[in-house]
Amino acid sequence: AWFKQQLSSSTAKWKLIGNQVMVSPLKILGQAVNKDQWDGYPAERTKILNHISSNNINNVVFLTGDIHTSWASDIPVNPSNYTASTGAGSTCVEFVCTSVTSGSFITFTVPVAIIQSFNNNIKYAELSKRGYLLLDVTPQRVQGDWIYMNTITDRNFNATTAASWCDLDGANHLTQCGSAL
């Protein structure tokens, strides 16, 4: 109740929500991949997403970590009413940051295309590279740039930006940004 009240009464342009585990649905063959994420609490997640949607709360961005992989996702209330090509049906978005040194929870190789074929709301995923997320917030958009390092054992590392995704003001879904910050 407190969280929903805070969302409803916020006058902030962007509602940035720090979160420990992935909010976005992540399923393979209709089964949750990790029930220690919000997939393990579908009724509670639906209550929050319904509140955001029914109260027309725009510009909600979940910022998530502790999964040691990178993700950018639209978050629909009802995945069956979501259109991946336009973002229609998305209530908010999620940026998930990888880790700098810790390994992934995924102990087997899964092509990202397979994950996305079961989860069309997932716009970007990188399951093995180490690095960080650079987040830039302006009145017009929130932009996340995933930056990866070629090594974590040498101070003379090279960093490269692999992906840039934006949530434009009032859009409540991700679009690929033209260039990194």
N, CA and C atoms as an extended XYZ file, in Angstrom:
543
Properties=species:S:1:pos:R:3:atomname:S:1:resname:S:1:resid:I:1 pbc="F F F"
N         0.826       -1.187        0.000 N   ALA     1
C         0.000        0.000        0.000 CA  ALA     1
C         0.876        1.260        0.000 C   ALA     1
N         1.953        1.238        0.821 N   TRP     2
C         2.849        2.391        0.876 CA  TRP     2
C         3.477        2.648       -0.493 C   TRP     2
N         3.950        1.594       -1.137 N   PHE     3
C         4.616        1.734       -2.425 CA  PHE     3
C         3.660        2.290       -3.476 C   PHE     3
N         2.459        1.753       -3.532 N   LYS     4
C         1.473        2.249       -4.502 CA  LYS     4
C         1.118        3.707       -4.221 C   LYS     4
N         1.010        4.081       -2.946 N   GLN     5
C         0.703        5.467       -2.591 CA  GLN     5
C         1.835        6.390       -3.018 C   GLN     5
N         3.064        5.951       -2.835 N   GLN     6
C         4.218        6.762       -3.245 CA  GLN     6
C         4.230        6.969       -4.759 C   GLN     6
N         3.919        5.923       -5.519 N   LEU     7
C         3.843        6.065       -6.979 CA  LEU     7
C         2.743        7.039       -7.376 C   LEU     7
N         1.597        6.927       -6.750 N   SER     8
C         0.449        7.775       -7.088 CA  SER     8
C         0.676        9.238       -6.748 C   SER     8
N         1.362        9.505       -5.648 N   SER     9
C         1.517       10.888       -5.202 CA  SER     9
C         2.805       11.545       -5.689 C   SER     9
N         3.671       10.801       -6.337 N   SER    10
C         4.948       11.362       -6.777 CA  SER    10
C         4.746       12.431       -7.847 C   SER    10
N         5.476       13.525       -7.692 N   THR    11
C         5.474       14.576       -8.702 CA  THR    11
C         6.754       14.516       -9.551 C   THR    11
N         7.568       13.508       -9.329 N   ALA    12
C         8.807       13.359      -10.087 CA  ALA    12
C         8.489       13.045      -11.547 C   ALA    12
N         9.261       13.603      -12.438 N   LYS    13
C         9.109       13.311      -13.867 CA  LYS    13
C         9.331       11.826      -14.119 C   LYS    13
N        10.400       11.295      -13.554 N   TRP    14
C        10.748        9.883      -13.707 CA  TRP    14
C        10.674        9.212      -12.353 C   TRP    14
N        10.005        8.078      -12.293 N   LYS    15
C         9.917        7.292      -11.064 CA  LYS    15
C        10.940        6.161      -11.194 C   LYS    15
N        12.138        6.384      -10.644 N   LEU    16
C        13.226        5.413      -10.704 CA  LEU    16
C        13.154        4.547       -9.463 C   LEU    16
N        13.005        3.244       -9.678 N   ILE    17
C        12.787        2.325       -8.564 CA  ILE    17
C        13.944        1.344       -8.486 C   ILE    17
N        14.751        1.481       -7.427 N   GLY    18
C        15.825        0.526       -7.180 CA  GLY    18
C        15.235       -0.799       -6.743 C   GLY    18
N        15.718       -1.861       -7.333 N   ASN    19
C        15.098       -3.164       -7.143 CA  ASN    19
C        16.185       -4.231       -7.202 C   ASN    19
N        16.089       -5.226       -6.353 N   GLN    20
C        17.149       -6.224       -6.288 CA  GLN    20
C        16.992       -7.345       -7.315 C   GLN    20
N        15.782       -7.776       -7.593 N   VAL    21
C        15.587       -8.913       -8.507 CA  VAL    21
C        14.704       -8.517       -9.676 C   VAL    21
N        14.844       -9.221      -10.777 N   MET    22
C        14.167       -8.872      -12.021 CA  MET    22
C        12.654       -8.840      -11.867 C   MET    22
N        12.053       -7.747      -12.321 N   VAL    23
C        10.602       -7.577      -12.315 CA  VAL    23
C        10.005       -8.183      -13.580 C   VAL    23
N        10.668       -7.981      -14.691 N   SER    24
C        10.167       -8.421      -15.991 CA  SER    24
C         9.949       -9.928      -16.022 C   SER    24
N         8.845      -10.370      -16.635 N   PRO    25
C         8.633      -11.805      -16.775 CA  PRO    25
C         9.755      -12.443      -17.594 C   PRO    25
N        10.197      -13.611      -17.159 N   LEU    26
C        11.218      -14.381      -17.866 CA  LEU    26
C        10.813      -15.845      -17.798 C   LEU    26
N        10.227      -16.308      -18.905 N   LYS    27
C         9.706      -17.674      -18.933 CA  LYS    27
C        10.217      -18.419      -20.163 C   LYS    27
N        10.360      -19.701      -20.013 N   ILE    28
C        10.670      -20.591      -21.122 CA  ILE    28
C         9.594      -21.672      -21.122 C   ILE    28
N         8.938      -21.846      -22.258 N   LEU    29
C         7.827      -22.799      -22.393 CA  LEU    29
C         6.764      -22.568      -21.322 C   LEU    29
N         6.525      -21.302      -21.000 N   GLY    30
C         5.484      -20.934      -20.049 CA  GLY    30
C         5.862      -21.099      -18.588 C   GLY    30
N         7.082      -21.534      -18.319 N   GLN    31
C         7.513      -21.753      -16.940 CA  GLN    31
C         8.529      -20.698      -16.525 C   GLN    31
N         8.379      -20.195      -15.318 N   ALA    32
C         9.315      -19.200      -14.791 CA  ALA    32
C        10.712      -19.798      -14.726 C   ALA    32
N        11.691      -19.041      -15.178 N   VAL    33
C        13.076      -19.491      -15.161 CA  VAL    33
C        13.645      -19.413      -13.750 C   VAL    33
N        13.252      -18.380      -13.005 N   ASN    34
C        13.802      -18.163      -11.669 CA  ASN    34
C        12.703      -17.624      -10.760 C   ASN    34
N        12.172      -18.465       -9.907 N   LYS    35
C        11.093      -18.043       -9.023 CA  LYS    35
C        11.582      -17.212       -7.841 C   LYS    35
N        12.889      -16.974       -7.780 N   ASP    36
C        13.431      -16.074       -6.772 CA  ASP    36
C        13.357      -14.629       -7.254 C   ASP    36
N        12.927      -14.433       -8.498 N   GLN    37
C        12.666      -13.105       -9.046 CA  GLN    37
C        11.181      -12.817       -8.839 C   GLN    37
N        10.678      -11.731       -9.427 N   TRP    38
C         9.267      -11.389       -9.304 CA  TRP    38
C         8.378      -12.438       -9.974 C   TRP    38
N         8.939      -13.277      -10.844 N   ASP    39
C         8.149      -14.375      -11.410 CA  ASP    39
C         7.632      -15.314      -10.324 C   ASP    39
N         8.296      -15.349       -9.190 N   GLY    40
C         7.838      -16.165       -8.066 CA  GLY    40
C         6.703      -15.516       -7.289 C   GLY    40
N         6.386      -14.273       -7.633 N   TYR    41
C         5.342      -13.510       -6.946 CA  TYR    41
C         4.436      -12.837       -7.978 C   TYR    41
N         3.829      -13.623       -8.860 N   PRO    42
C         3.064      -13.025       -9.967 CA  PRO    42
C         1.864      -12.199       -9.517 C   PRO    42
N         1.176      -12.601       -8.477 N   ALA    43
C         0.003      -11.835       -8.018 CA  ALA    43
C         0.424      -10.460       -7.507 C   ALA    43
N         1.524      -10.406       -6.757 N   GLU    44
C         2.004       -9.136       -6.219 CA  GLU    44
C         2.500       -8.229       -7.342 C   GLU    44
N         3.214       -8.811       -8.316 N   ARG    45
C         3.687       -8.015       -9.450 CA  ARG    45
C         2.509       -7.467      -10.231 C   ARG    45
N         1.495       -8.279      -10.452 N   THR    46
C         0.312       -7.839      -11.197 CA  THR    46
C        -0.399       -6.708      -10.469 C   THR    46
N        -0.482       -6.767       -9.145 N   LYS    47
C        -1.113       -5.685       -8.383 CA  LYS    47
C        -0.374       -4.363       -8.599 C   LYS    47
N         0.935       -4.406       -8.553 N   ILE    48
C         1.720       -3.181       -8.755 CA  ILE    48
C         1.554       -2.669      -10.183 C   ILE    48
N         1.676       -3.561      -11.163 N   LEU    49
C         1.557       -3.140      -12.562 CA  LEU    49
C         0.155       -2.643      -12.885 C   LEU    49
N        -0.866       -3.293      -12.336 N   ASN    50
C        -2.239       -2.813      -12.532 CA  ASN    50
C        -2.410       -1.418      -11.927 C   ASN    50
N        -1.803       -1.192      -10.774 N   HIS    51
C        -1.896        0.127      -10.140 CA  HIS    51
C        -1.250        1.190      -11.035 C   HIS    51
N        -0.081        0.903      -11.566 N   ILE    52
C         0.604        1.844      -12.455 CA  ILE    52
C        -0.257        2.125      -13.674 C   ILE    52
N        -0.777        1.067      -14.275 N   SER    53
C        -1.577        1.200      -15.500 CA  SER    53
C        -2.907        1.909      -15.253 C   SER    53
N        -3.652        1.470      -14.250 N   SER    54
C        -4.994        2.028      -14.025 CA  SER    54
C        -4.956        3.466      -13.524 C   SER    54
N        -3.840        3.884      -12.961 N   ASN    55
C        -3.704        5.261      -12.488 CA  ASN    55
C        -2.918        6.141      -13.460 C   ASN    55
N        -2.660        5.604      -14.649 N   ASN    56
C        -1.939        6.354      -15.695 CA  ASN    56
C        -0.651        6.986      -15.162 C   ASN    56
N         0.116        6.196      -14.433 N   ILE    57
C         1.399        6.660      -13.903 CA  ILE    57
C         2.452        6.388      -14.979 C   ILE    57
N         2.992        7.452      -15.536 N   ASN    58
C         3.978        7.333      -16.604 CA  ASN    58
C         5.400        7.382      -16.062 C   ASN    58
N         6.315        6.954      -16.913 N   ASN    59
C         7.752        7.108      -16.681 CA  ASN    59
C         8.248        6.352      -15.455 C   ASN    59
N         7.773        5.126      -15.287 N   VAL    60
C         8.255        4.254      -14.216 CA  VAL    60
C         9.377        3.394      -14.784 C   VAL    60
N        10.526        3.453      -14.127 N   VAL    61
C        11.706        2.715      -14.577 CA  VAL    61
C        12.246        1.902      -13.402 C   VAL    61
N        12.241        0.587      -13.550 N   PHE    62
C        12.852       -0.278      -12.553 CA  PHE    62
C        14.326       -0.413      -12.878 C   PHE    62
N        15.183       -0.238      -11.864 N   LEU    63
C        16.630       -0.385      -11.996 CA  LEU    63
C        17.034       -1.569      -11.129 C   LEU    63
N        17.508       -2.608      -11.776 N   THR    64
C        17.699       -3.880      -11.099 CA  THR    64
C        19.139       -4.363      -11.217 C   THR    64
N        19.564       -5.082      -10.208 N   GLY    65
C        20.893       -5.693      -10.204 CA  GLY    65
C        20.810       -7.085       -9.618 C   GLY    65
N        21.914       -7.583       -9.123 N   ASP    66
C        22.015       -8.854       -8.403 CA  ASP    66
C        21.655      -10.068       -9.247 C   ASP    66
N        21.776       -9.965      -10.550 N   ILE    67
C        21.541      -11.139      -11.401 CA  ILE    67
C        22.788      -11.429      -12.238 C   ILE    67
N        23.745      -10.491      -12.259 N   HIS    68
C        25.046      -10.672      -12.914 CA  HIS    68
C        24.929      -10.869      -14.420 C   HIS    68
N        23.869      -10.358      -15.003 N   THR    69
C        23.653      -10.366      -16.445 CA  THR    69
C        22.976       -9.048      -16.817 C   THR    69
N        22.926       -8.758      -18.108 N   SER    70
C        22.368       -7.485      -18.581 CA  SER    70
C        21.045       -7.718      -19.297 C   SER    70
N        20.064       -6.840      -19.021 N   TRP    71
C        18.747       -6.966      -19.639 CA  TRP    71
C        18.141       -5.576      -19.830 C   TRP    71
N        17.358       -5.431      -20.877 N   ALA    72
C        16.505       -4.256      -21.083 CA  ALA    72
C        15.143       -4.799      -21.498 C   ALA    72
N        14.112       -4.438      -20.760 N   SER    73
C        12.803       -5.039      -21.004 CA  SER    73
C        11.669       -4.041      -20.859 C   SER    73
N        10.654       -4.238      -21.693 N   ASP    74
C         9.353       -3.632      -21.451 CA  ASP    74
C         8.659       -4.520      -20.429 C   ASP    74
N         7.803       -3.928      -19.611 N   ILE    75
C         7.070       -4.719      -18.618 CA  ILE    75
C         5.575       -4.530      -18.845 C   ILE    75
N         4.941       -5.510      -19.473 N   PRO    76
C         3.494       -5.419      -19.680 CA  PRO    76
C         2.731       -5.963      -18.470 C   PRO    76
N         1.530       -5.419      -18.241 N   VAL    77
C         0.657       -5.994      -17.211 CA  VAL    77
C         0.240       -7.392      -17.651 C   VAL    77
N        -0.169       -7.490      -18.896 N   ASN    78
C        -0.623       -8.761      -19.452 CA  ASN    78
C         0.192       -9.051      -20.713 C   ASN    78
N         1.133       -9.981      -20.652 N   PRO    79
C         1.973      -10.262      -21.819 CA  PRO    79
C         1.196      -10.620      -23.081 C   PRO    79
N         0.000      -11.173      -22.952 N   SER    80
C        -0.774      -11.527      -24.150 CA  SER    80
C        -1.353      -10.292      -24.843 C   SER    80
N        -1.389       -9.137      -24.152 N   ASN    81
C        -1.870       -7.886      -24.747 CA  ASN    81
C        -0.726       -6.950      -25.112 C   ASN    81
N         0.475       -7.484      -25.203 N   TYR    82
C         1.661       -6.688      -25.486 CA  TYR    82
C         2.078       -6.881      -26.936 C   TYR    82
N         2.430       -5.782      -27.609 N   THR    83
C         2.907       -5.827      -28.987 CA  THR    83
C         4.365       -5.401      -29.008 C   THR    83
N         5.239       -6.335      -29.277 N   ALA    84
C         6.678       -6.079      -29.202 CA  ALA    84
C         7.147       -5.030      -30.194 C   ALA    84
N         6.583       -5.007      -31.389 N   SER    85
C         7.072       -4.096      -32.426 CA  SER    85
C         6.792       -2.625      -32.107 C   SER    85
N         5.745       -2.357      -31.322 N   THR    86
C         5.392       -0.973      -31.002 CA  THR    86
C         5.538       -0.638      -29.516 C   THR    86
N         5.623       -1.642      -28.665 N   GLY    87
C         5.661       -1.419      -27.221 CA  GLY    87
C         4.287       -1.240      -26.612 C   GLY    87
N         3.240       -1.311      -27.441 N   ALA    88
C         1.868       -1.161      -26.929 CA  ALA    88
C         1.593       -2.241      -25.889 C   ALA    88
N         1.030       -1.818      -24.771 N   GLY    89
C         0.721       -2.744      -23.691 CA  GLY    89
C         1.779       -2.761      -22.600 C   GLY    89
N         2.895       -2.066      -22.818 N   SER    90
C         3.923       -1.983      -21.790 CA  SER    90
C         3.517       -0.915      -20.773 C   SER    90
N         3.683       -1.224      -19.514 N   THR    91
C         3.324       -0.313      -18.435 CA  THR    91
C         4.516        0.499      -17.957 C   THR    91
N         5.684       -0.116      -18.005 N   CYS    92
C         6.908        0.509      -17.535 CA  CYS    92
C         8.083       -0.260      -18.136 C   CYS    92
N         9.305        0.116      -17.755 N   VAL    93
C        10.479       -0.536      -18.316 CA  VAL    93
C        11.428       -0.947      -17.202 C   VAL    93
N        12.390       -1.779      -17.588 N   GLU    94
C        13.392       -2.228      -16.625 CA  GLU    94
C        14.767       -2.256      -17.286 C   GLU    94
N        15.751       -1.710      -16.565 N   PHE    95
C        17.155       -1.797      -16.942 CA  PHE    95
C        17.826       -2.676      -15.891 C   PHE    95
N        18.477       -3.742      -16.334 N   VAL    96
C        19.174       -4.634      -15.413 CA  VAL    96
C        20.668       -4.544      -15.697 C   VAL    96
N        21.420       -4.261      -14.653 N   CYS    97
C        22.863       -4.074      -14.759 CA  CYS    97
C        23.595       -5.366      -14.434 C   CYS    97
N        24.621       -5.649      -15.177 N   THR    98
C        25.468       -6.800      -14.894 CA  THR    98
C        26.410       -6.476      -13.735 C   THR    98
N        27.345       -7.343      -13.497 N   SER    99
C        28.331       -7.129      -12.443 CA  SER    99
C        29.693       -6.829      -13.061 C   SER    99
N        30.558       -6.256      -12.269 N   VAL   100
C        31.901       -5.967      -12.749 CA  VAL   100
C        32.773       -7.219      -12.658 C   VAL   100
N        32.645       -7.983      -11.567 N   THR   101
C        33.547       -9.121      -11.385 CA  THR   101
C        32.843      -10.466      -11.201 C   THR   101
N        31.641      -10.501      -10.667 N   SER   102
C        30.976      -11.775      -10.373 CA  SER   102
C        30.429      -12.427      -11.630 C   SER   102
N        30.406      -13.750      -11.608 N   GLY   103
C        29.897      -14.507      -12.739 CA  GLY   103
C        28.383      -14.532      -12.781 C   GLY   103
N        27.858      -15.002      -13.887 N   SER   104
C        26.426      -15.087      -14.132 CA  SER   104
C        25.798      -16.235      -13.356 C   SER   104
N        24.490      -16.113      -13.108 N   PHE   105
C        23.745      -17.222      -12.502 CA  PHE   105
C        23.506      -18.325      -13.517 C   PHE   105
N        23.670      -18.008      -14.796 N   ILE   106
C        23.418      -18.983      -15.859 CA  ILE   106
C        24.672      -19.825      -16.028 C   ILE   106
N        24.530      -21.118      -15.772 N   THR   107
C        25.675      -22.024      -15.828 CA  THR   107
C        25.717      -22.812      -17.125 C   THR   107
N        24.849      -22.475      -18.057 N   PHE   108
C        24.824      -23.130      -19.356 CA  PHE   108
C        24.631      -22.058      -20.413 C   PHE   108
N        24.966      -22.385      -21.638 N   THR   109
C        24.868      -21.416      -22.720 CA  THR   109
C        23.468      -21.441      -23.310 C   THR   109
N        22.828      -20.289      -23.296 N   VAL   110
C        21.499      -20.144      -23.876 CA  VAL   110
C        21.572      -18.999      -24.894 C   VAL   110
N        21.284      -19.285      -26.148 N   PRO   111
C        21.273      -18.173      -27.104 CA  PRO   111
C        20.187      -17.158      -26.729 C   PRO   111
N        20.551      -15.889      -26.750 N   VAL   112
C        19.616      -14.822      -26.400 CA  VAL   112
C        18.385      -14.865      -27.300 C   VAL   112
N        18.568      -15.230      -28.565 N   ALA   113
C        17.428      -15.307      -29.493 CA  ALA   113
C        16.372      -16.290      -29.005 C   ALA   113
N        16.782      -17.360      -28.363 N   ILE   114
C        15.807      -18.331      -27.828 CA  ILE   114
C        15.060      -17.707      -26.657 C   ILE   114
N        15.771      -17.038      -25.773 N   ILE   115
C        15.123      -16.366      -24.642 CA  ILE   115
C        14.107      -15.355      -25.164 C   ILE   115
N        14.502      -14.554      -26.155 N   GLN   116
C        13.609      -13.534      -26.697 CA  GLN   116
C        12.435      -14.148      -27.451 C   GLN   116
N        12.609      -15.318      -28.027 N   SER   117
C        11.483      -15.942      -28.740 CA  SER   117
C        10.362      -16.336      -27.780 C   SER   117
N        10.694      -16.602      -26.524 N   PHE   118
C         9.694      -16.922      -25.512 CA  PHE   118
C         9.250      -15.696      -24.723 C   PHE   118
N        10.011      -14.595      -24.821 N   ASN   119
C         9.770      -13.380      -24.037 CA  ASN   119
C         9.953      -12.174      -24.944 C   ASN   119
N         8.938      -11.855      -25.727 N   ASN   120
C         9.087      -10.783      -26.717 CA  ASN   120
C         9.188       -9.392      -26.093 C   ASN   120
N         9.011       -9.284      -24.795 N   ASN   121
C         9.176       -8.002      -24.096 CA  ASN   121
C        10.642       -7.711      -23.783 C   ASN   121
N        11.493       -8.703      -23.896 N   ILE   122
C        12.919       -8.515      -23.622 CA  ILE   122
C        13.575       -7.960      -24.879 C   ILE   122
N        14.063       -6.739      -24.775 N   LYS   123
C        14.656       -6.053      -25.921 CA  LYS   123
C        16.145       -6.329      -26.047 C   LYS   123
N        16.796       -6.562      -24.927 N   TYR   124
C        18.245       -6.777      -24.943 CA  TYR   124
C        18.617       -7.697      -23.796 C   TYR   124
N        19.540       -8.590      -24.060 N   ALA   125
C        20.101       -9.445      -23.010 CA  ALA   125
C        21.536       -9.795      -23.382 C   ALA   125
N        22.383       -9.793      -22.398 N   GLU   126
C        23.777      -10.227      -22.541 CA  GLU   126
C        24.086      -11.019      -21.280 C   GLU   126
N        24.457      -12.284      -21.459 N   LEU   127
C        24.514      -13.195      -20.329 CA  LEU   127
C        25.908      -13.520      -19.823 C   LEU   127
N        26.947      -13.006      -20.452 N   SER   128
C        28.282      -13.410      -20.007 CA  SER   128
C        29.274      -12.270      -19.800 C   SER   128
N        29.060      -11.110      -20.383 N   LYS   129
C        30.047      -10.032      -20.284 CA  LYS   129
C        29.954       -9.290      -18.957 C   LYS   129
N        31.088       -8.786      -18.507 N   ARG   130
C        31.195       -8.039      -17.251 CA  ARG   130
C        31.278       -6.547      -17.559 C   ARG   130
N        30.700       -5.744      -16.700 N   GLY   131
C        30.765       -4.309      -16.905 CA  GLY   131
C        29.789       -3.574      -16.020 C   GLY   131
N        29.160       -2.544      -16.598 N   TYR   132
C        28.256       -1.712      -15.814 CA  TYR   132
C        27.245       -1.042      -16.748 C   TYR   132
N        26.270       -0.414      -16.141 N   LEU   133
C        25.235        0.324      -16.858 CA  LEU   133
C        25.416        1.804      -16.545 C   LEU   133
N        25.503        2.611      -17.580 N   LEU   134
C        25.550        4.064      -17.423 CA  LEU   134
C        24.141        4.572      -17.709 C   LEU   134
N        23.521        5.208      -16.728 N   LEU   135
C        22.156        5.688      -16.863 CA  LEU   135
C        22.173        7.209      -16.964 C   LEU   135
N        21.523        7.739      -17.982 N   ASP   136
C        21.428        9.184      -18.173 CA  ASP   136
C        19.949        9.556      -18.170 C   ASP   136
N        19.585       10.472      -17.275 N   VAL   137
C        18.189       10.870      -17.115 CA  VAL   137
C        18.055       12.342      -17.491 C   VAL   137
N        17.185       12.626      -18.451 N   THR   138
C        16.873       13.996      -18.842 CA  THR   138
C        15.353       14.142      -18.797 C   THR   138
N        14.823       15.349      -18.920 N   PRO   139
C        13.367       15.484      -18.968 CA  PRO   139
C        12.740       14.735      -20.149 C   PRO   139
N        13.504       14.534      -21.212 N   GLN   140
C        12.961       13.909      -22.422 CA  GLN   140
C        13.048       12.387      -22.429 C   GLN   140
N        14.020       11.808      -21.668 N   ARG   141
C        14.192       10.366      -21.734 CA  ARG   141
C        15.119        9.852      -20.644 C   ARG   141
N        15.025        8.537      -20.422 N   VAL   142
C        16.005        7.817      -19.610 CA  VAL   142
C        16.740        6.899      -20.579 C   VAL   142
N        18.059        6.990      -20.571 N   GLN   143
C        18.872        6.178      -21.472 CA  GLN   143
C        19.814        5.310      -20.673 C   GLN   143
N        19.853        4.027      -21.019 N   GLY   144
C        20.785        3.095      -20.407 CA  GLY   144
C        21.781        2.611      -21.440 C   GLY   144
N        23.067        2.724      -21.115 N   ASP   145
C        24.144        2.235      -21.971 CA  ASP   145
C        24.874        1.128      -21.227 C   ASP   145
N        24.927       -0.066      -21.818 N   TRP   146
C        25.647       -1.187      -21.228 CA  TRP   146
C        27.079       -1.136      -21.709 C   TRP   146
N        27.984       -1.018      -20.774 N   ILE   147
C        29.408       -0.880      -21.082 CA  ILE   147
C        30.140       -2.095      -20.510 C   ILE   147
N        30.922       -2.742      -21.377 N   TYR   148
C        31.628       -3.966      -20.982 CA  TYR   148
C        33.130       -3.768      -21.089 C   TYR   148
N        33.840       -4.474      -20.230 N   MET   149
C        35.287       -4.409      -20.198 CA  MET   149
C        35.858       -5.702      -20.770 C   MET   149
N        36.986       -5.594      -21.455 N   ASN   150
C        37.600       -6.780      -22.041 CA  ASN   150
C        38.345       -7.608      -21.007 C   ASN   150
N        38.631       -7.024      -19.840 N   THR   151
C        39.308       -7.760      -18.778 CA  THR   151
C        38.952       -7.135      -17.433 C   THR   151
N        39.006       -7.950      -16.397 N   ILE   152
C        38.823       -7.412      -15.043 CA  ILE   152
C        40.091       -7.608      -14.221 C   ILE   152
N        41.145       -8.098      -14.860 N   THR   153
C        42.380       -8.387      -14.136 CA  THR   153
C        43.510       -7.419      -14.453 C   THR   153
N        43.282       -6.494      -15.362 N   ASP   154
C        44.328       -5.565      -15.779 CA  ASP   154
C        43.771       -4.138      -15.730 C   ASP   154
N        44.530       -3.237      -15.125 N   ARG   155
C        44.088       -1.844      -15.039 CA  ARG   155
C        44.007       -1.175      -16.409 C   ARG   155
N        44.695       -1.714      -17.367 N   ASN   156
C        44.699       -1.165      -18.724 CA  ASN   156
C        43.633       -1.857      -19.576 C   ASN   156
N        42.403       -1.755      -19.139 N   PHE   157
C        41.308       -2.430      -19.846 CA  PHE   157
C        40.731       -1.529      -20.933 C   PHE   157
N        40.046       -2.157      -21.875 N   ASN   158
C        39.274       -1.434      -22.885 CA  ASN   158
C        37.807       -1.620      -22.562 C   ASN   158
N        37.073       -0.526      -22.600 N   ALA   159
C        35.627       -0.592      -22.372 CA  ALA   159
C        34.911       -0.261      -23.674 C   ALA   159
N        33.862       -1.002      -23.946 N   THR   160
C        33.063       -0.749      -25.149 CA  THR   160
C        31.594       -0.692      -24.777 C   THR   160
N        30.873        0.188      -25.443 N   THR   161
C        29.429        0.267      -25.253 CA  THR   161
C        28.780       -0.712      -26.222 C   THR   161
N        28.031       -1.631      -25.676 N   ALA   162
C        27.435       -2.692      -26.496 CA  ALA   162
C        25.998       -2.396      -26.882 C   ALA   162
N        25.272       -1.677      -26.043 N   ALA   163
C        23.856       -1.430      -26.322 CA  ALA   163
C        23.417       -0.150      -25.645 C   ALA   163
N        22.463        0.521      -26.271 N   SER   164
C        21.869        1.741      -25.721 CA  SER   164
C        20.362        1.676      -25.950 C   SER   164
N        19.616        1.747      -24.867 N   TRP   165
C        18.148        1.708      -24.937 CA  TRP   165
C        17.577        2.895      -24.177 C   TRP   165
N        16.452        3.425      -24.681 N   CYS   166
C        15.812        4.607      -24.094 CA  CYS   166
C        14.335        4.366      -23.830 C   CYS   166
N        13.859        5.022      -22.787 N   ASP   167
C        12.425        5.163      -22.542 CA  ASP   167
C        12.142        6.652      -22.697 C   ASP   167
N        11.387        6.992      -23.723 N   LEU   168
C        11.069        8.396      -23.974 CA  LEU   168
C         9.929        8.842      -23.069 C   LEU   168
N         9.909       10.100      -22.718 N   ASP   169
C         8.888       10.661      -21.838 CA  ASP   169
C         7.489       10.252      -22.288 C   ASP   169
N         6.765        9.584      -21.405 N   GLY   170
C         5.393        9.177      -21.666 CA  GLY   170
C         5.233        7.911      -22.492 C   GLY   170
N         6.331        7.351      -23.006 N   ALA   171
C         6.230        6.165      -23.875 CA  ALA   171
C         5.992        4.893      -23.077 C   ALA   171
N         6.678        4.740      -21.964 N   ASN   172
C         6.563        3.553      -21.108 CA  ASN   172
C         6.973        2.263      -21.813 C   ASN   172
N         7.822        2.397      -22.806 N   HIS   173
C         8.419        1.231      -23.469 CA  HIS   173
C         9.761        1.647      -24.041 C   HIS   173
N        10.591        0.673      -24.305 N   LEU   174
C        11.943        0.934      -24.759 CA  LEU   174
C        12.052        1.067      -26.264 C   LEU   174
N        12.960        1.934      -26.678 N   THR   175
C        13.376        2.039      -28.067 CA  THR   175
C        14.895        2.059      -28.077 C   THR   175
N        15.464        1.529      -29.130 N   GLN   176
C        16.910        1.527      -29.225 CA  GLN   176
C        17.395        2.939      -29.509 C   GLN   176
N        18.386        3.383      -28.764 N   CYS   177
C        18.938        4.723      -28.932 CA  CYS   177
C        19.922        4.708      -30.088 C   CYS   177
N        20.029        5.852      -30.747 N   GLY   178
C        20.924        5.947      -31.888 CA  GLY   178
C        22.383        5.867      -31.534 C   GLY   178
N        22.770        6.396      -30.368 N   SER   179
C        24.178        6.366      -30.008 CA  SER   179
C        24.319        6.401      -28.490 C   SER   179
N        25.457        5.946      -28.072 N   ALA   180
C        25.728        5.941      -26.632 CA  ALA   180
C        26.028        7.344      -26.155 C   ALA   180
N        25.985        7.531      -24.855 N   LEU   181
C        26.263        8.843      -24.241 CA  LEU   181
C        27.671        9.288      -24.555 C   LEU   181
